[in-house]
Structures are given as C-alpha cells and as structure tokens.
C-alpha cells in the first residue's frame, strides 16, 4: 500500500488514542481541558510511540499482523504500566475497556485501509 504513508498511519494511531481518552473523559465527566486530557493521554501516547519503534511500524504501517497487533499490545501494556508507575490506578474494567477500544480502532482502521487497497487493485 504505497499511497498510505507512515506519517498518515501514525496520525491515525494517534487519533485512535486521543479519541479513547477524550471519549472516556467526557463519559466520566472528568474534564476535557487540555491539561486533563494530556495527563490521561501521555502514558498511552508514549507507549504508542514505543510500539512504533519496537515494531519498526513505519516499514509496513498498515499491516494488521504483526505491526498492528504489536503496536496495540505495546500501547495497552505500556500505557497501563506507566499509569501504575505514576500512582494512577488501572482497575480490570479500565484495562478491558482500553484493550477493546484500542483493538477495535488501531486494528480497525488498518483493516479498512487494507480492504480499500484490495478493492482498488481489483478495479485497476
């Protein structure tokens, strides 16, 4: 998928993480001011970047396996570890919701991009 560049893929991943944070903060009414969003988002954003580095995601950013799956796993695990290390809690319900939301979004946009690319190849 040559037309879908690594910077766009990284931007899509960042949007997924930020959407998770903003939706969660809005749902729990804990404030949508930039400092509040940033304090919740940074562990997951840092873990996402780590996931990109560990997987060399820029080489094949749209692939679900192994890129998407490992970026997702590092994002969730790293985000949770960072939360715990900074004194925040991570109850099981939060871990489950985080895992499912980020799996659906981080893997979902990749699946859609791959389907679109395959459809374009068939019609070309």
CSV table of N, CA and C in Angstrom, one decimal:
chain,number,residue,atom,x,y,z
A,1,UNK,N,0.9,-1.2,0.0
A,1,UNK,CA,0.0,0.0,0.0
A,1,UNK,C,0.9,1.2,0.0
A,2,UNK,N,1.3,1.6,-1.2
A,2,UNK,CA,2.3,2.7,-1.3
A,2,UNK,C,1.7,4.1,-1.0
A,3,UNK,N,0.4,4.3,-1.3
A,3,UNK,CA,-0.1,5.6,-1.2
A,3,UNK,C,-0.4,6.0,0.3
A,4,UNK,N,-0.5,5.0,1.2
A,4,UNK,CA,-0.7,5.2,2.6
A,4,UNK,C,0.6,5.3,3.3
A,5,UNK,N,1.1,6.5,3.6
A,5,UNK,CA,2.4,6.7,4.1
A,5,UNK,C,2.4,6.5,5.7
A,6,UNK,N,3.6,6.3,6.1
A,6,UNK,CA,3.8,6.1,7.6
A,6,UNK,C,3.4,7.3,8.4
A,7,UNK,N,3.6,8.5,8.0
A,7,UNK,CA,3.1,9.6,8.8
A,7,UNK,C,1.6,9.6,8.9
A,8,UNK,N,0.9,9.3,7.9
A,8,UNK,CA,-0.6,9.2,8.0
A,8,UNK,C,-1.0,8.1,8.9
A,9,UNK,N,-0.3,6.9,8.8
A,9,UNK,CA,-0.6,5.8,9.7
A,9,UNK,C,-0.4,6.2,11.1
A,10,UNK,N,0.7,6.8,11.4
A,10,UNK,CA,1.0,7.3,12.8
A,10,UNK,C,-0.1,8.3,13.3
A,11,UNK,N,-0.5,9.2,12.4
A,11,UNK,CA,-1.5,10.1,12.7
A,11,UNK,C,-2.8,9.4,13.1
A,12,UNK,N,-3.1,8.4,12.3
A,12,UNK,CA,-4.4,7.6,12.5
A,12,UNK,C,-4.3,6.9,13.9
A,13,UNK,N,-3.1,6.4,14.2
A,13,UNK,CA,-2.9,5.7,15.5
A,13,UNK,C,-3.1,6.8,16.7
A,14,UNK,N,-2.5,7.9,16.5
A,14,UNK,CA,-2.6,9.0,17.5
A,14,UNK,C,-4.0,9.4,17.7
A,15,UNK,N,-4.8,9.5,16.6
A,15,UNK,CA,-6.2,9.9,16.7
A,15,UNK,C,-7.0,8.8,17.5
A,16,UNK,N,-6.6,7.6,17.3
A,16,UNK,CA,-7.3,6.5,18.0
A,16,UNK,C,-7.1,6.6,19.5
A,17,UNK,N,-5.9,6.9,19.9
A,17,UNK,CA,-5.6,7.0,21.3
A,17,UNK,C,-6.2,8.2,21.9
A,18,UNK,N,-6.1,9.4,21.2
A,18,UNK,CA,-6.8,10.6,21.7
A,18,UNK,C,-8.3,10.5,21.7
A,19,UNK,N,-8.9,9.8,20.8
A,19,UNK,CA,-10.3,9.5,20.8
A,19,UNK,C,-10.7,8.7,22.1
A,20,UNK,N,-9.9,7.7,22.3
A,20,UNK,CA,-10.1,6.9,23.5
A,20,UNK,C,-10.2,7.8,24.8
A,21,UNK,N,-9.2,8.6,24.9
A,21,UNK,CA,-9.0,9.5,26.1
A,21,UNK,C,-10.2,10.5,26.2
A,22,UNK,N,-10.5,11.2,25.1
A,22,UNK,CA,-11.5,12.2,25.1
A,22,UNK,C,-12.9,11.6,25.4
A,23,UNK,N,-13.2,10.5,24.7
A,23,UNK,CA,-14.5,9.8,24.9
A,23,UNK,C,-14.6,9.4,26.4
A,24,UNK,N,-13.5,8.8,26.9
A,24,UNK,CA,-13.5,8.3,28.3
A,24,UNK,C,-13.7,9.5,29.3
A,25,UNK,N,-13.0,10.6,29.1
A,25,UNK,CA,-13.1,11.7,30.0
A,25,UNK,C,-14.5,12.4,29.9
A,26,UNK,N,-15.0,12.4,28.7
A,26,UNK,CA,-16.4,13.0,28.5
A,26,UNK,C,-17.4,12.1,29.2
A,27,UNK,N,-17.2,10.8,29.0
A,27,UNK,CA,-18.2,9.9,29.6
A,27,UNK,C,-18.2,9.9,31.1
A,28,UNK,N,-17.0,10.1,31.7
A,28,UNK,CA,-16.9,10.1,33.2
A,28,UNK,C,-16.9,11.5,33.7
A,29,UNK,N,-17.1,12.5,32.8
A,29,UNK,CA,-17.2,13.9,33.2
A,29,UNK,C,-16.0,14.3,34.1
A,30,UNK,N,-14.8,14.0,33.6
A,30,UNK,CA,-13.6,14.4,34.4
A,30,UNK,C,-12.8,15.5,33.8
A,31,UNK,N,-13.4,16.2,32.9
A,31,UNK,CA,-12.8,17.4,32.3
A,31,UNK,C,-12.1,17.2,31.0
A,32,UNK,N,-12.4,18.1,30.1
A,32,UNK,CA,-11.8,18.0,28.7
A,32,UNK,C,-10.8,19.1,28.5
A,33,UNK,N,-10.4,19.8,29.5
A,33,UNK,CA,-9.4,20.8,29.3
A,33,UNK,C,-8.1,20.1,28.9
A,34,UNK,N,-7.2,20.8,28.2
A,34,UNK,CA,-6.0,20.3,27.6
A,34,UNK,C,-5.2,19.6,28.7
A,35,UNK,N,-4.9,20.2,29.9
A,35,UNK,CA,-4.1,19.5,30.9
A,35,UNK,C,-4.7,18.2,31.4
A,36,UNK,N,-6.0,18.1,31.5
A,36,UNK,CA,-6.7,16.9,31.9
A,36,UNK,C,-6.6,15.8,30.9
A,37,UNK,N,-6.8,16.2,29.6
A,37,UNK,CA,-6.6,15.2,28.5
A,37,UNK,C,-5.2,14.7,28.4
A,38,UNK,N,-4.3,15.7,28.5
A,38,UNK,CA,-2.8,15.4,28.4
A,38,UNK,C,-2.4,14.4,29.5
A,39,UNK,N,-2.8,14.7,30.7
A,39,UNK,CA,-2.4,13.8,31.8
A,39,UNK,C,-2.9,12.4,31.7
A,40,UNK,N,-4.0,12.2,31.1
A,40,UNK,CA,-4.5,10.8,30.8
A,40,UNK,C,-3.9,10.2,29.6
A,41,UNK,N,-3.7,11.1,28.6
A,41,UNK,CA,-3.2,10.5,27.3
A,41,UNK,C,-1.7,10.2,27.2
A,42,UNK,N,-0.9,10.9,28.0
A,42,UNK,CA,0.6,10.8,27.7
A,42,UNK,C,1.1,9.3,27.9
A,43,UNK,N,0.6,8.6,28.9
A,43,UNK,CA,1.1,7.2,29.0
A,43,UNK,C,0.8,6.3,27.8
A,44,UNK,N,-0.3,6.5,27.2
A,44,UNK,CA,-0.7,5.7,26.1
A,44,UNK,C,-0.1,6.3,24.8
A,45,UNK,N,0.1,7.6,24.7
A,45,UNK,CA,0.8,8.1,23.5
A,45,UNK,C,2.3,7.7,23.5
A,46,UNK,N,2.9,7.8,24.7
A,46,UNK,CA,4.3,7.4,24.8
A,46,UNK,C,4.4,5.9,24.5
A,47,UNK,N,3.5,5.1,25.0
A,47,UNK,CA,3.6,3.6,24.7
A,47,UNK,C,3.3,3.4,23.2
A,48,UNK,N,2.4,4.2,22.6
A,48,UNK,CA,2.2,4.0,21.2
A,48,UNK,C,3.5,4.3,20.4
A,49,UNK,N,4.2,5.4,20.7
A,49,UNK,CA,5.4,5.7,20.0
A,49,UNK,C,6.4,4.5,20.3
A,50,UNK,N,6.5,4.0,21.5
A,50,UNK,CA,7.4,2.9,21.8
A,50,UNK,C,7.0,1.7,20.9
A,51,UNK,N,5.7,1.4,20.8
A,51,UNK,CA,5.2,0.3,19.9
A,51,UNK,C,5.7,0.5,18.5
A,52,UNK,N,5.6,1.7,18.0
A,52,UNK,CA,6.1,2.0,16.6
A,52,UNK,C,7.6,1.7,16.5
A,53,UNK,N,8.3,2.1,17.5
A,53,UNK,CA,9.8,1.9,17.4
A,53,UNK,C,10.1,0.5,17.5
A,54,UNK,N,9.5,-0.2,18.5
A,54,UNK,CA,9.8,-1.6,18.7
A,54,UNK,C,9.5,-2.5,17.5
A,55,UNK,N,8.4,-2.2,16.8
A,55,UNK,CA,7.9,-3.0,15.7
A,55,UNK,C,8.4,-2.5,14.3
A,56,UNK,N,9.1,-1.3,14.3
A,56,UNK,CA,9.6,-0.7,13.1
A,56,UNK,C,8.3,-0.5,12.2
A,57,UNK,N,7.3,0.0,12.8
A,57,UNK,CA,6.0,0.1,12.1
A,57,UNK,C,6.0,0.9,10.8
A,58,UNK,N,6.9,1.9,10.7
A,58,UNK,CA,7.0,2.7,9.5
A,58,UNK,C,7.3,1.8,8.3
A,59,UNK,N,7.8,0.6,8.4
A,59,UNK,CA,8.1,-0.2,7.3
A,59,UNK,C,6.9,-0.8,6.7
A,60,UNK,N,5.9,-1.1,7.5
A,60,UNK,CA,4.6,-1.6,7.0
A,60,UNK,C,3.5,-1.2,7.9
A,61,UNK,N,3.2,0.1,8.0
A,61,UNK,CA,2.3,0.6,9.0
A,61,UNK,C,0.9,0.1,8.9
A,62,UNK,N,0.4,-0.4,7.8
A,62,UNK,CA,-1.0,-0.7,7.6
A,62,UNK,C,-1.2,-2.2,7.9
A,63,UNK,N,-0.2,-3.0,7.9
A,63,UNK,CA,-0.4,-4.4,8.2
A,63,UNK,C,-1.0,-4.7,9.6
A,64,UNK,N,-1.9,-5.6,9.6
A,64,UNK,CA,-2.6,-5.9,10.9
A,64,UNK,C,-1.6,-6.8,11.7
A,65,UNK,N,-1.1,-7.8,11.0
A,65,UNK,CA,-0.1,-8.7,11.6
A,65,UNK,C,1.2,-8.6,10.9
A,66,UNK,N,2.3,-8.4,11.6
A,66,UNK,CA,2.4,-8.2,13.0
A,66,UNK,C,2.3,-6.8,13.5
A,67,UNK,N,2.4,-5.8,12.6
A,67,UNK,CA,2.5,-4.4,13.0
A,67,UNK,C,1.4,-4.0,13.9
A,68,UNK,N,0.2,-4.0,13.4
A,68,UNK,CA,-1.0,-3.5,14.2
A,68,UNK,C,-1.2,-4.2,15.5
A,69,UNK,N,-1.0,-5.5,15.5
A,69,UNK,CA,-1.2,-6.3,16.7
A,69,UNK,C,-0.2,-5.9,17.8
A,70,UNK,N,1.1,-5.8,17.4
A,70,UNK,CA,2.1,-5.5,18.4
A,70,UNK,C,2.0,-4.0,18.8
A,71,UNK,N,1.7,-3.1,17.9
A,71,UNK,CA,1.5,-1.7,18.3
A,71,UNK,C,0.4,-1.6,19.3
A,72,UNK,N,-0.7,-2.3,19.1
A,72,UNK,CA,-1.8,-2.3,20.0
A,72,UNK,C,-1.3,-2.9,21.4
A,73,UNK,N,-0.7,-4.0,21.4
A,73,UNK,CA,-0.3,-4.7,22.6
A,73,UNK,C,0.7,-3.8,23.4
A,74,UNK,N,1.7,-3.2,22.8
A,74,UNK,CA,2.6,-2.3,23.4
A,74,UNK,C,1.9,-1.1,24.0
A,75,UNK,N,1.0,-0.5,23.2
A,75,UNK,CA,0.3,0.7,23.6
A,75,UNK,C,-0.5,0.4,24.9
A,76,UNK,N,-1.3,-0.7,24.9
A,76,UNK,CA,-2.1,-1.0,26.1
A,76,UNK,C,-1.2,-1.4,27.3
A,77,UNK,N,-0.3,-2.3,27.1
A,77,UNK,CA,0.6,-2.7,28.2
A,77,UNK,C,1.4,-1.6,28.7
A,78,UNK,N,2.1,-0.8,27.8
A,78,UNK,CA,2.9,0.3,28.2
A,78,UNK,C,2.1,1.4,28.9
A,79,UNK,N,1.0,1.7,28.4
A,79,UNK,CA,0.1,2.7,29.0
A,79,UNK,C,-0.3,2.3,30.4
A,80,UNK,N,-0.6,1.1,30.6
A,80,UNK,CA,-1.1,0.6,31.9
A,80,UNK,C,0.1,0.7,32.9
A,81,UNK,N,1.3,0.2,32.5
A,81,UNK,CA,2.5,0.2,33.3
A,81,UNK,C,2.8,1.6,33.7
A,82,UNK,N,2.8,2.5,32.7
A,82,UNK,CA,3.1,3.9,33.0
A,82,UNK,C,2.1,4.5,34.0
A,83,UNK,N,0.8,4.2,33.8
A,83,UNK,CA,-0.2,4.7,34.8
A,83,UNK,C,0.1,4.2,36.2
A,84,UNK,N,0.4,3.0,36.3
A,84,UNK,CA,0.6,2.4,37.6
A,84,UNK,C,1.9,3.0,38.2
A,85,UNK,N,2.9,3.2,37.4
A,85,UNK,CA,4.2,3.7,37.9
A,85,UNK,C,4.1,5.2,38.4
A,86,UNK,N,3.1,5.9,37.9
A,86,UNK,CA,2.9,7.3,38.3
A,86,UNK,C,1.8,7.4,39.3
A,87,UNK,N,1.3,6.3,39.9
A,87,UNK,CA,0.4,6.4,41.0
A,87,UNK,C,-1.1,6.4,40.6
A,88,UNK,N,-1.3,6.3,39.3
A,88,UNK,CA,-2.7,6.2,38.9
A,88,UNK,C,-3.2,4.7,39.0
A,89,UNK,N,-4.4,4.5,39.0
A,89,UNK,CA,-4.9,3.1,39.1
A,89,UNK,C,-5.2,2.6,37.8
A,90,UNK,N,-5.4,1.3,37.7
A,90,UNK,CA,-5.8,0.6,36.4
A,90,UNK,C,-6.6,-0.6,36.8
A,91,UNK,N,-7.9,-0.3,37.2
A,91,UNK,CA,-8.8,-1.4,37.6
A,91,UNK,C,-9.1,-2.3,36.3
A,92,UNK,N,-9.4,-3.5,36.6
A,92,UNK,CA,-9.7,-4.5,35.5
A,92,UNK,C,-10.6,-4.0,34.4
A,93,UNK,N,-11.7,-3.3,34.9
A,93,UNK,CA,-12.7,-2.8,33.9
A,93,UNK,C,-12.0,-1.7,33.0
A,94,UNK,N,-11.1,-0.9,33.5
A,94,UNK,CA,-10.4,0.1,32.7
A,94,UNK,C,-9.5,-0.6,31.7
A,95,UNK,N,-8.8,-1.6,32.2
A,95,UNK,CA,-7.9,-2.4,31.3
A,95,UNK,C,-8.7,-3.0,30.2
A,96,UNK,N,-9.8,-3.6,30.5
A,96,UNK,CA,-10.6,-4.3,29.5
A,96,UNK,C,-11.2,-3.3,28.5
A,97,UNK,N,-11.8,-2.2,28.9
A,97,UNK,CA,-12.3,-1.2,28.0
A,97,UNK,C,-11.2,-0.6,27.1
A,98,UNK,N,-10.1,-0.3,27.7
A,98,UNK,CA,-8.9,0.2,27.0
A,98,UNK,C,-8.5,-0.8,25.9
A,99,UNK,N,-8.3,-2.0,26.3
A,99,UNK,CA,-7.9,-3.0,25.4
A,99,UNK,C,-8.9,-3.2,24.2
A,100,UNK,N,-10.1,-3.3,24.5
A,100,UNK,CA,-11.1,-3.5,23.4
A,100,UNK,C,-11.2,-2.2,22.5
A,101,UNK,N,-11.3,-1.0,23.1
A,101,UNK,CA,-11.4,0.2,22.3
A,101,UNK,C,-10.2,0.3,21.4
A,102,UNK,N,-9.0,0.2,22.0
A,102,UNK,CA,-7.8,0.4,21.1
A,102,UNK,C,-7.7,-0.7,20.1
A,103,UNK,N,-8.1,-2.0,20.4
A,103,UNK,CA,-8.0,-3.0,19.4
A,103,UNK,C,-9.0,-2.7,18.3
A,104,UNK,N,-10.2,-2.3,18.6
A,104,UNK,CA,-11.1,-2.0,17.5
A,104,UNK,C,-10.6,-0.9,16.6
A,105,UNK,N,-10.1,0.2,17.3
A,105,UNK,CA,-9.7,1.3,16.5
A,105,UNK,C,-8.3,1.1,15.8
A,106,UNK,N,-7.3,0.7,16.5
A,106,UNK,CA,-6.0,0.6,16.0
A,106,UNK,C,-5.9,-0.5,14.9
A,107,UNK,N,-6.6,-1.6,15.1
A,107,UNK,CA,-6.7,-2.7,14.1
A,107,UNK,C,-7.8,-2.4,13.1
A,108,UNK,N,-8.8,-1.7,13.5
A,108,UNK,CA,-9.9,-1.5,12.6
A,108,UNK,C,-9.6,-0.6,11.4
A,109,UNK,N,-8.9,0.5,11.7
A,109,UNK,CA,-8.6,1.4,10.6
A,109,UNK,C,-7.6,0.7,9.6
A,110,UNK,N,-6.8,-0.2,10.1
A,110,UNK,CA,-5.8,-0.9,9.3
A,110,UNK,C,-6.6,-1.9,8.4
A,111,UNK,N,-7.6,-2.6,9.0
A,111,UNK,CA,-8.5,-3.5,8.2
A,111,UNK,C,-9.2,-2.7,7.1
A,112,UNK,N,-9.7,-1.6,7.4
A,112,UNK,CA,-10.4,-0.8,6.4
A,112,UNK,C,-9.5,-0.4,5.3
A,113,UNK,N,-8.3,0.1,5.7
A,113,UNK,CA,-7.3,0.5,4.7
A,113,UNK,C,-6.9,-0.6,3.8
A,114,UNK,N,-6.7,-1.8,4.3
A,114,UNK,CA,-6.3,-3.0,3.5
A,114,UNK,C,-7.5,-3.4,2.6
A,115,UNK,N,-8.7,-3.3,3.0
A,115,UNK,CA,-9.8,-3.6,2.2
A,115,UNK,C,-10.0,-2.6,1.0
A,116,UNK,N,-9.8,-1.4,1.3
A,116,UNK,CA,-9.8,-0.3,0.3
A,116,UNK,C,-8.7,-0.6,-0.7
A,117,UNK,N,-7.5,-0.9,-0.3
A,117,UNK,CA,-6.4,-1.1,-1.2
A,117,UNK,C,-6.7,-2.4,-2.1
A,118,UNK,N,-7.2,-3.4,-1.5
A,118,UNK,CA,-7.5,-4.6,-2.3
A,118,UNK,C,-8.6,-4.3,-3.3
A,119,UNK,N,-9.6,-3.6,-2.9
A,119,UNK,CA,-10.6,-3.2,-3.9
A,119,UNK,C,-10.1,-2.4,-5.0
A,120,UNK,N,-9.2,-1.5,-4.7
A,120,UNK,CA,-8.6,-0.6,-5.8
A,120,UNK,C,-7.7,-1.5,-6.7
A,121,UNK,N,-7.0,-2.5,-6.2
A,121,UNK,CA,-6.2,-3.4,-7.0
A,121,UNK,C,-7.1,-4.2,-8.0
A,122,UNK,N,-8.2,-4.6,-7.5
A,122,UNK,CA,-9.1,-5.4,-8.4
A,122,UNK,C,-9.7,-4.6,-9.5
A,123,UNK,N,-10.0,-3.3,-9.2
A,123,UNK,CA,-10.6,-2.4,-10.3
A,123,UNK,C,-9.5,-1.8,-11.2
A,124,UNK,N,-8.3,-1.9,-10.8
A,124,UNK,CA,-7.2,-1.3,-11.6
A,124,UNK,C,-6.8,-2.2,-12.8
